[in-house]
mmCIF file of C-alpha atoms (C1' of nucleotides) in Angstrom:
data_model
loop_
_atom_site.group_PDB
_atom_site.id
_atom_site.type_symbol
_atom_site.label_atom_id
_atom_site.label_comp_id
_atom_site.label_asym_id
_atom_site.label_seq_id
_atom_site.Cartn_x
_atom_site.Cartn_y
_atom_site.Cartn_z
ATOM 1 C CA MET A 1 116.638 63.219 87.420
ATOM 2 C CA LYS A 2 114.337 65.405 89.477
ATOM 3 C CA GLN A 3 114.434 69.213 89.687
ATOM 4 C CA ILE A 4 115.246 69.165 93.303
ATOM 5 C CA GLU A 5 118.075 66.662 92.887
ATOM 6 C CA LEU A 6 119.496 68.751 90.156
ATOM 7 C CA HIS A 7 119.194 71.947 92.349
ATOM 8 C CA LEU A 8 121.423 70.250 94.999
ATOM 9 C CA LYS A 9 123.983 69.058 92.513
ATOM 10 C CA ASN A 10 124.184 72.419 90.886
ATOM 11 C CA LYS A 11 125.154 73.704 94.311
ATOM 12 C CA SER A 12 127.697 70.943 94.971
ATOM 13 C CA VAL A 13 125.602 69.372 97.695
ATOM 14 C CA LYS A 14 125.196 65.468 97.597
ATOM 15 C CA PRO A 15 121.566 64.796 97.292
ATOM 16 C CA THR A 16 120.802 62.439 100.084
ATOM 17 C CA ALA A 17 117.389 61.380 101.093
ATOM 18 C CA MET A 18 117.236 63.790 104.063
ATOM 19 C CA ARG A 19 118.418 66.772 102.087
ATOM 20 C CA LEU A 20 115.899 66.076 99.317
ATOM 21 C CA LEU A 21 113.222 66.210 101.889
ATOM 22 C CA VAL A 22 114.352 69.512 103.405
ATOM 23 C CA LEU A 23 114.845 71.129 99.891
ATOM 24 C CA GLN A 24 111.405 69.785 98.922
ATOM 25 C CA PHE A 25 109.896 71.318 102.033
ATOM 26 C CA PHE A 26 111.464 74.707 101.449
ATOM 27 C CA THR A 27 110.094 74.843 97.939
ATOM 28 C CA GLU A 28 106.568 74.259 99.337
ATOM 29 C CA GLN A 29 106.892 77.286 101.699
ATOM 30 C CA THR A 30 105.866 80.893 101.143
ATOM 31 C CA LYS A 31 107.385 81.945 104.394
ATOM 32 C CA ALA A 32 110.763 81.642 106.081
ATOM 33 C CA VAL A 33 111.391 78.309 107.901
ATOM 34 C CA SER A 34 112.857 77.781 111.491
ATOM 35 C CA LEU A 35 114.667 74.717 112.594
ATOM 36 C CA LYS A 36 111.565 74.019 114.736
ATOM 37 C CA ASN A 37 109.323 74.149 111.668
ATOM 38 C CA LEU A 38 111.477 71.521 110.066
ATOM 39 C CA GLU A 39 111.580 69.307 112.993
ATOM 40 C CA ILE A 40 107.777 69.204 113.208
ATOM 41 C CA ALA A 41 107.180 68.976 109.406
ATOM 42 C CA LEU A 42 109.689 66.231 108.879
ATOM 43 C CA ALA A 43 109.257 64.388 112.128
ATOM 44 C CA PRO A 44 110.684 62.051 113.310
ATOM 45 C CA ALA A 45 113.883 63.326 111.604
ATOM 46 C CA ASP A 46 116.727 64.245 113.912
ATOM 47 C CA LYS A 47 117.126 67.812 115.034
ATOM 48 C CA SER A 48 120.960 67.816 114.659
ATOM 49 C CA THR A 49 120.768 66.369 111.236
ATOM 50 C CA LEU A 50 118.349 69.071 110.178
ATOM 51 C CA PHE A 51 120.489 71.661 111.869
ATOM 52 C CA ARG A 52 123.495 70.545 109.837
ATOM 53 C CA THR A 53 121.539 70.337 106.660
ATOM 54 C CA LEU A 54 120.671 73.931 107.081
ATOM 55 C CA ARG A 55 124.264 74.913 107.718
ATOM 56 C CA THR A 56 125.243 73.009 104.619
ATOM 57 C CA PHE A 57 122.439 74.633 102.534
ATOM 58 C CA GLU A 58 123.551 78.104 103.802
ATOM 59 C CA LYS A 59 127.120 77.606 103.065
ATOM 60 C CA ASN A 60 126.398 76.507 99.549
ATOM 61 C CA LYS A 61 123.880 79.295 98.989
ATOM 62 C CA ILE A 62 120.719 77.204 98.595
ATOM 63 C CA ILE A 63 119.154 79.132 101.382
ATOM 64 C CA HIS A 64 119.951 82.374 103.223
ATOM 65 C CA SER A 65 119.377 83.109 106.970
ATOM 66 C CA ILE A 66 117.142 85.806 108.332
ATOM 67 C CA GLU A 67 117.374 87.232 111.872
ATOM 68 C CA ASP A 68 113.941 88.613 112.323
ATOM 69 C CA GLY A 69 114.313 89.780 115.928
ATOM 70 C CA THR A 70 112.408 86.898 117.411
ATOM 71 C CA GLY A 71 115.769 85.371 118.426
ATOM 72 C CA ILE A 72 114.894 82.283 116.280
ATOM 73 C CA ALA A 73 116.840 81.885 113.075
ATOM 74 C CA LYS A 74 114.735 81.604 109.966
ATOM 75 C CA TYR A 75 115.770 80.368 106.415
ATOM 76 C CA ALA A 76 114.422 80.916 103.076
ATOM 77 C CA LEU A 77 115.363 79.726 99.543
ATOM 78 C CA CYS A 78 117.840 81.841 97.697
ATOM 79 C CA LEU A 79 116.735 82.947 94.217
ATOM 80 C CA GLU A 80 118.019 80.934 91.354
ATOM 81 C CA SER A 81 120.381 83.798 90.453
ATOM 82 C CA CYS A 82 121.525 84.540 94.027
ATOM 83 C CA ASN A 83 125.050 84.650 94.916
ATOM 84 C CA CYS A 84 124.382 86.136 98.352
ATOM 85 C CA GLU A 85 126.352 89.137 97.369
ATOM 86 C CA LEU A 86 125.430 92.867 97.756
ATOM 87 C CA GLY A 87 123.381 93.060 94.593
ATOM 88 C CA ASP A 88 121.258 90.087 95.665
ATOM 89 C CA LEU A 89 120.184 91.352 99.022
ATOM 90 C CA HIS A 90 116.532 92.042 99.607
ATOM 91 C CA TYR A 91 114.368 93.260 102.408
ATOM 92 C CA HIS A 92 112.491 90.919 104.771
ATOM 93 C CA PHE A 93 109.130 91.456 106.496
ATOM 94 C CA HIS A 94 108.214 90.080 109.864
ATOM 95 C CA CYS A 95 104.517 90.354 110.836
ATOM 96 C CA THR A 96 104.199 91.033 114.493
ATOM 97 C CA GLN A 97 100.694 89.476 114.533
ATOM 98 C CA CYS A 98 100.957 86.125 112.815
ATOM 99 C CA GLU A 99 104.711 86.069 113.504
ATOM 100 C CA ASN A 100 105.554 84.872 109.957
ATOM 101 C CA THR A 101 108.555 86.212 108.081
ATOM 102 C CA PHE A 102 108.687 86.667 104.369
ATOM 103 C CA CYS A 103 111.237 87.595 101.746
ATOM 104 C CA LEU A 104 110.340 90.707 99.894
ATOM 105 C CA THR A 105 112.380 89.510 97.015
ATOM 106 C CA THR A 106 111.199 92.311 94.704
ATOM 107 C CA LEU A 107 112.515 94.928 97.224
ATOM 108 C CA ASN A 108 116.176 95.037 96.727
ATOM 109 C CA VAL A 109 118.450 96.740 99.257
ATOM 110 C CA PRO A 110 119.801 99.909 97.729
ATOM 111 C CA LEU A 111 123.425 100.980 97.828
ATOM 112 C CA ILE A 112 123.808 102.801 101.171
ATOM 113 C CA GLU A 113 126.450 105.613 101.576
ATOM 114 C CA LEU A 114 128.285 104.715 104.599
ATOM 115 C CA PRO A 115 130.524 106.845 106.801
ATOM 116 C CA THR A 116 134.183 107.187 105.411
ATOM 117 C CA ASN A 117 136.114 103.918 105.237
ATOM 118 C CA PHE A 118 133.204 101.613 106.178
ATOM 119 C CA LYS A 119 132.769 98.624 103.865
ATOM 120 C CA MET A 120 129.480 96.826 103.359
ATOM 121 C CA ASN A 121 129.574 93.168 102.591
ATOM 122 C CA GLN A 122 126.315 91.906 103.923
ATOM 123 C CA ALA A 123 123.002 92.936 105.403
ATOM 124 C CA ASN A 124 120.071 91.852 107.426
ATOM 125 C CA MET A 125 117.165 94.094 106.769
ATOM 126 C CA VAL A 126 113.812 93.455 108.550
ATOM 127 C CA ILE A 127 110.766 95.482 108.330
ATOM 128 C CA LYS A 128 108.239 94.775 111.058
ATOM 129 C CA GLY A 129 104.586 95.478 111.021
ATOM 130 C CA LEU A 130 101.363 93.820 109.724
ATOM 131 C CA CYS A 131 101.265 91.677 106.678
ATOM 132 C CA SER A 132 98.422 91.789 104.218
ATOM 133 C CA ASN A 133 96.641 88.960 106.005
ATOM 134 C CA CYS A 134 96.726 90.635 109.255
ATOM 135 C CA ASN A 135 96.213 94.220 108.303
ATOM 136 C CA ILE A 136 92.495 94.354 108.314
ATOM 137 C CA MET B 1 120.384 117.347 140.060
ATOM 138 C CA LYS B 2 122.622 115.553 137.697
ATOM 139 C CA GLN B 3 122.073 115.271 133.995
ATOM 140 C CA ILE B 4 121.693 111.528 134.053
ATOM 141 C CA GLU B 5 119.187 111.654 136.865
ATOM 142 C CA LEU B 6 117.134 114.065 134.900
ATOM 143 C CA HIS B 7 117.324 111.968 131.871
ATOM 144 C CA LEU B 8 115.580 109.044 133.891
ATOM 145 C CA LYS B 9 113.001 111.332 135.376
ATOM 146 C CA ASN B 10 112.137 112.737 131.937
ATOM 147 C CA LYS B 11 111.374 109.228 130.787
ATOM 148 C CA SER B 12 109.397 108.401 133.877
ATOM 149 C CA VAL B 13 111.964 105.989 135.319
ATOM 150 C CA LYS B 14 112.791 106.160 138.977
ATOM 151 C CA PRO B 15 116.336 106.958 139.304
ATOM 152 C CA THR B 16 117.774 104.129 141.478
ATOM 153 C CA ALA B 17 121.577 103.780 142.171
ATOM 154 C CA MET B 18 121.645 100.709 139.769
ATOM 155 C CA ARG B 19 119.734 102.607 136.970
ATOM 156 C CA LEU B 20 121.911 105.529 137.322
ATOM 157 C CA LEU B 21 125.034 103.272 136.873
ATOM 158 C CA VAL B 22 123.552 101.547 133.913
ATOM 159 C CA LEU B 23 122.572 104.857 132.151
ATOM 160 C CA GLN B 24 125.963 106.262 133.041
ATOM 161 C CA PHE B 25 127.700 103.349 131.270
ATOM 162 C CA PHE B 26 125.666 103.792 128.270
ATOM 163 C CA THR B 27 126.458 107.442 127.841
ATOM 164 C CA GLU B 28 130.183 106.525 127.916
ATOM 165 C CA GLN B 29 129.844 103.964 124.961
ATOM 166 C CA THR B 30 130.254 104.423 121.346
ATOM 167 C CA LYS B 31 129.134 101.102 120.487
ATOM 168 C CA ALA B 32 126.107 98.972 121.187
ATOM 169 C CA VAL B 33 126.086 97.225 124.609
ATOM 170 C CA SER B 34 125.043 93.553 125.408
ATOM 171 C CA LEU B 35 123.787 92.389 128.750
ATOM 172 C CA LYS B 36 127.092 90.582 129.034
ATOM 173 C CA ASN B 37 129.065 93.819 128.534
ATOM 174 C CA LEU B 38 127.087 95.369 131.381
ATOM 175 C CA GLU B 39 127.518 92.353 133.653
ATOM 176 C CA ILE B 40 131.261 92.618 133.163
ATOM 177 C CA ALA B 41 131.437 96.450 133.515
ATOM 178 C CA LEU B 42 129.196 96.684 136.494
ATOM 179 C CA ALA B 43 130.300 93.498 138.307
ATOM 180 C CA PRO B 44 129.246 92.307 140.655
ATOM 181 C CA ALA B 45 125.751 93.642 139.766
ATOM 182 C CA ASP B 46 123.240 90.977 139.354
ATOM 183 C CA LYS B 47 122.412 89.804 135.748
ATOM 184 C CA SER B 48 118.690 89.735 136.222
ATOM 185 C CA THR B 49 118.685 93.202 137.720
ATOM 186 C CA LEU B 50 120.531 94.394 134.659
ATOM 187 C CA PHE B 51 118.249 92.407 132.444
ATOM 188 C CA ARG B 52 115.186 94.124 133.932
ATOM 189 C CA THR B 53 116.926 97.545 133.817
ATOM 190 C CA LEU B 54 117.465 97.128 130.181
ATOM 191 C CA ARG B 55 113.816 96.085 129.719
ATOM 192 C CA THR B 56 112.628 99.060 131.725
ATOM 193 C CA PHE B 57 114.907 101.343 129.646
ATOM 194 C CA GLU B 58 113.712 100.063 126.343
ATOM 195 C CA LYS B 59 109.949 100.272 127.331
ATOM 196 C CA ASN B 60 110.586 103.881 128.281
ATOM 197 C CA LYS B 61 112.531 104.614 125.129
ATOM 198 C CA ILE B 62 115.741 105.474 126.837
ATOM 199 C CA ILE B 63 117.524 102.671 124.764
ATOM 200 C CA HIS B 64 116.541 100.794 121.698
ATOM 201 C CA SER B 65 117.462 97.238 120.914
ATOM 202 C CA ILE B 66 119.551 95.907 117.978
ATOM 203 C CA GLU B 67 119.504 92.426 116.563
ATOM 204 C CA ASP B 68 122.820 92.388 114.781
ATOM 205 C CA GLY B 69 122.703 88.778 113.808
ATOM 206 C CA THR B 70 125.039 87.350 116.331
ATOM 207 C CA GLY B 71 122.222 86.031 118.343
ATOM 208 C CA ILE B 72 123.132 88.413 121.260
ATOM 209 C CA ALA B 73 120.800 91.285 121.787
ATOM 210 C CA LYS B 74 122.516 94.791 121.789
ATOM 211 C CA TYR B 75 121.276 98.075 123.042
ATOM 212 C CA ALA B 76 122.122 101.664 122.437
ATOM 213 C CA LEU B 77 120.969 105.098 123.711
ATOM 214 C CA CYS B 78 118.098 106.700 121.776
ATOM 215 C CA LEU B 79 118.596 110.040 120.591
ATOM 216 C CA GLU B 80 117.073 112.800 122.644
ATOM 217 C CA SER B 81 114.297 113.485 120.033
ATOM 218 C CA CYS B 82 113.561 109.690 119.544
ATOM 219 C CA ASN B 83 110.116 108.247 120.002
ATOM 220 C CA CYS B 84 111.096 105.059 118.515
ATOM 221 C CA GLU B 85 108.834 105.731 115.639
ATOM 222 C CA LEU B 86 109.098 105.197 111.861
ATOM 223 C CA GLY B 87 110.851 108.538 111.435
ATOM 224 C CA ASP B 88 113.443 107.775 114.059
ATOM 225 C CA LEU B 89 114.760 104.640 112.672
ATOM 226 C CA HIS B 90 118.367 104.407 111.483
ATOM 227 C CA TYR B 91 120.677 101.820 110.186
ATOM 228 C CA HIS B 92 123.061 99.937 112.281
ATOM 229 C CA PHE B 93 126.351 98.536 111.358
ATOM 230 C CA HIS B 94 128.036 95.375 112.514
ATOM 231 C CA CYS B 95 131.677 94.962 111.902
ATOM 232 C CA THR B 96 132.434 91.213 111.217
ATOM 233 C CA GLN B 97 136.060 91.591 112.308
ATOM 234 C CA CYS B 98 136.010 93.450 115.666
ATOM 235 C CA GLU B 99 132.395 92.203 116.226
ATOM 236 C CA ASN B 100 131.307 95.553 117.409
ATOM 237 C CA THR B 101 127.899 97.171 116.498
ATOM 238 C CA PHE B 102 127.242 100.810 116.001
ATOM 239 C CA CYS B 103 124.325 103.056 115.302
ATOM 240 C CA LEU B 104 124.561 104.920 112.052
ATOM 241 C CA THR B 105 122.391 107.680 113.522
ATOM 242 C CA THR B 106 122.965 109.942 110.509
ATOM 243 C CA LEU B 107 121.674 107.370 108.127
ATOM 244 C CA ASN B 108 117.793 107.332 108.468
ATOM 245 C CA VAL B 109 115.825 104.430 107.088
ATOM 246 C CA PRO B 110 113.955 105.834 104.149
ATOM 247 C CA LEU B 111 110.391 105.153 103.417
ATOM 248 C CA ILE B 112 109.912 101.823 101.720
ATOM 249 C CA GLU B 113 107.242 100.912 99.304
ATOM 250 C CA LEU B 114 105.780 97.659 100.569
ATOM 251 C CA PRO B 115 103.491 95.104 98.759
ATOM 252 C CA THR B 116 99.821 96.064 98.817
ATOM 253 C CA ASN B 117 98.289 96.120 102.245
ATOM 254 C CA PHE B 118 101.550 95.573 104.301
ATOM 255 C CA LYS B 119 101.961 97.978 107.074
ATOM 256 C CA MET B 120 105.360 99.106 108.468
ATOM 257 C CA ASN B 121 105.650 99.807 112.095
ATOM 258 C CA GLN B 122 109.185 99.123 113.088
ATOM 259 C CA ALA B 123 112.394 97.924 111.522
ATOM 260 C CA ASN B 124 115.737 96.422 112.354
ATOM 261 C CA MET B 125 118.298 97.265 109.733
ATOM 262 C CA VAL B 126 121.908 96.024 110.044
ATOM 263 C CA ILE B 127 124.570 96.449 107.529
ATOM 264 C CA LYS B 128 127.524 94.004 107.982
ATOM 265 C CA GLY B 129 131.025 94.402 106.856
ATOM 266 C CA LEU B 130 134.222 96.277 108.064
ATOM 267 C CA CYS B 131 134.190 99.340 110.288
ATOM 268 C CA SER B 132 136.821 102.123 109.651
ATOM 269 C CA ASN B 133 139.098 100.641 112.233
ATOM 270 C CA CYS B 134 139.170 97.144 110.678
ATOM 271 C CA ASN B 135 139.039 98.133 107.069
ATOM 272 C CA ILE B 136 142.790 98.606 106.399
ATOM 273 C "C1'" DT C 1 105.011 105.439 165.531
ATOM 274 C "C1'" DT C 2 103.800 101.336 163.671
ATOM 275 C "C1'" DA C 3 101.958 98.622 160.041
ATOM 276 C "C1'" DA C 4 101.019 97.643 155.460
ATOM 277 C "C1'" DC C 5 102.550 98.293 150.995
ATOM 278 C "C1'" DC C 6 105.233 98.159 146.761
ATOM 279 C "C1'" DA C 7 108.901 98.851 143.419
ATOM 280 C "C1'" DG C 8 113.452 97.395 142.994
ATOM 281 C "C1'" DT C 9 117.009 93.901 143.811
ATOM 282 C "C1'" DG C 10 119.702 89.462 144.426
ATOM 283 C "C1'" DC C 11 119.861 84.612 144.160
ATOM 284 C "C1'" DA C 12 118.940 80.364 142.254
ATOM 285 C "C1'" DA C 13 116.960 77.944 139.018
ATOM 286 C "C1'" DC C 14 114.781 77.021 134.414
ATOM 287 C "C1'" DC C 15 113.924 77.208 129.432
ATOM 288 C "C1'" DC C 16 115.110 76.527 124.952
ATOM 289 C "C1'" DA C 17 117.695 77.421 120.561
ATOM 290 C "C1'" DA C 18 122.003 76.445 119.102
ATOM 291 C "C1'" DC C 19 125.575 73.539 118.909
ATOM 292 C "C1'" DT C 20 129.014 69.473 119.615
ATOM 293 C "C1'" DG C 21 131.059 64.446 120.381
ATOM 294 C "C1'" DC C 22 130.714 60.200 119.199
ATOM 295 C "C1'" DA C 23 129.563 56.001 117.245
ATOM 296 C "C1'" DA C 24 126.660 53.645 113.748
ATOM 297 C "C1'" DA C 25 125.104 53.453 108.944
ATOM 298 C "C1'" DG C 26 125.796 54.466 104.240
ATOM 299 C "C1'" DT C 27 128.558 55.782 100.280
ATOM 300 C "C1'" DT C 28 132.692 56.369 97.531
ATOM 301 C "C1'" DT C 29 137.303 55.054 96.178
ATOM 302 C "C1'" DA C 30 141.259 52.042 95.729
ATOM 303 C "C1'" DT D 1 136.462 43.612 99.593
ATOM 304 C "C1'" DA D 2 138.672 46.823 102.545
ATOM 305 C "C1'" DA D 3 139.742 51.304 103.670
ATOM 306 C "C1'" DA D 4 138.484 56.121 103.904
ATOM 307 C "C1'" DC D 5 135.235 59.428 104.028
ATOM 308 C "C1'" DT D 6 130.516 61.453 104.504
ATOM 309 C "C1'" DT D 7 126.166 61.463 106.494
ATOM 310 C "C1'" DT D 8 123.024 60.575 110.168
ATOM 311 C "C1'" DG D 9 121.015 59.696 114.924
ATOM 312 C "C1'" DC D 10 121.441 60.077 119.713
ATOM 313 C "C1'" DA D 11 122.765 62.116 123.875
ATOM 314 C "C1'" DG D 12 124.558 65.736 125.931
ATOM 315 C "C1'" DT D 13 126.440 70.676 126.746
ATOM 316 C "C1'" DT D 14 126.457 75.603 126.358
ATOM 317 C "C1'" DG D 15 124.821 80.038 127.002
ATOM 318 C "C1'" DG D 16 121.610 83.905 126.503
ATOM 319 C "C1'" DG D 17 117.510 84.920 128.092
ATOM 320 C "C1'" DT D 18 113.923 84.768 131.380
ATOM 321 C "C1'" DT D 19 111.219 83.701 135.753
ATOM 322 C "C1'" DG D 20 109.869 82.691 140.770
ATOM 323 C "C1'" DC D 21 110.567 84.071 145.113
ATOM 324 C "C1'" DA D 22 112.211 86.012 149.114
ATOM 325 C "C1'" DC D 23 114.434 90.219 151.027
ATOM 326 C "C1'" DT D 24 115.318 95.191 151.293
ATOM 327 C "C1'" DG D 25 114.486 99.908 151.700
ATOM 328 C "C1'" DG D 26 111.594 103.648 150.973
ATOM 329 C "C1'" DT D 27 106.751 105.432 150.855
ATOM 330 C "C1'" DT D 28 101.941 105.647 152.373
ATOM 331 C "C1'" DA D 29 98.014 104.883 155.443
ATOM 332 C "C1'" DA D 30 96.148 104.320 160.001
#
DNA sequence: TTAACCAGTGCAACCCAACTGCAAAGTTTA
DNA sequence: TAAACTTTGCAGTTGGGTTGCACTGGTTAA
């Protein structure tokens, strides 16, 4: 059984043909993926199927979503060890020139001291600027 | 001349009746404001006028925008001293229960060590969880 | 004073990402 | 095999954001 198929099963997601294709695509990317990206890459696959696949993947912690400020949701693979909990959070980078968005998986979000009685459960941290390709 | 009118002039924005109303509204809020909030609060003011007022205010650094992950842009007053530069950045908090979004103006975004050759110009940092009102 | 100008406003419409309802196809269970 | 459930494809809706255009009211130029 293939790696990708196992990955889905480990996350309790039934490995259908469509899902295998989508997960395969994710593993080939170095940058975060939008629904549009998927639609184009996997044409003529149906938009709503892809949408629901993303939702399923997110719910089952195969991918996480990133709001990079463009108004278009992006998604990236979770790390193997990820439970999408506080300790797993990392910063993201959005390049304002090439408009790509990356996970900075080595940059973990630190513990942040919040005002009294506030409770942190999640975070969406996006740094904006120029990526190494565009910063010439 | 009133405080609010001065505020606009200081930021090189002509103080029209509409703009005074919008800025007045902002000063009365403790949480971030969406276009919808404005439409309701200042009814029957026109949506596109409000939209363009927000754009003007943002361009002139009277307010800053926050992407809190709800897909709806929110805005909040800049601090007096703010130039919307790196040193002025602060964290934001989005309560997943009451769905309000706040500036944590006392929590400045620290310098973050990025991968080689990446350049940070801006950031959108949103912590999610329960605010002090909802965390019972 | 009148005419030309221009920023700001209001209305109507458009765009598009996100999302939903429903029926067909595929898969699992009894 | 039949029934029950899941996934998929299609078509359509929703809603925030945005734009085009005409009108207004205040300012400038002749």
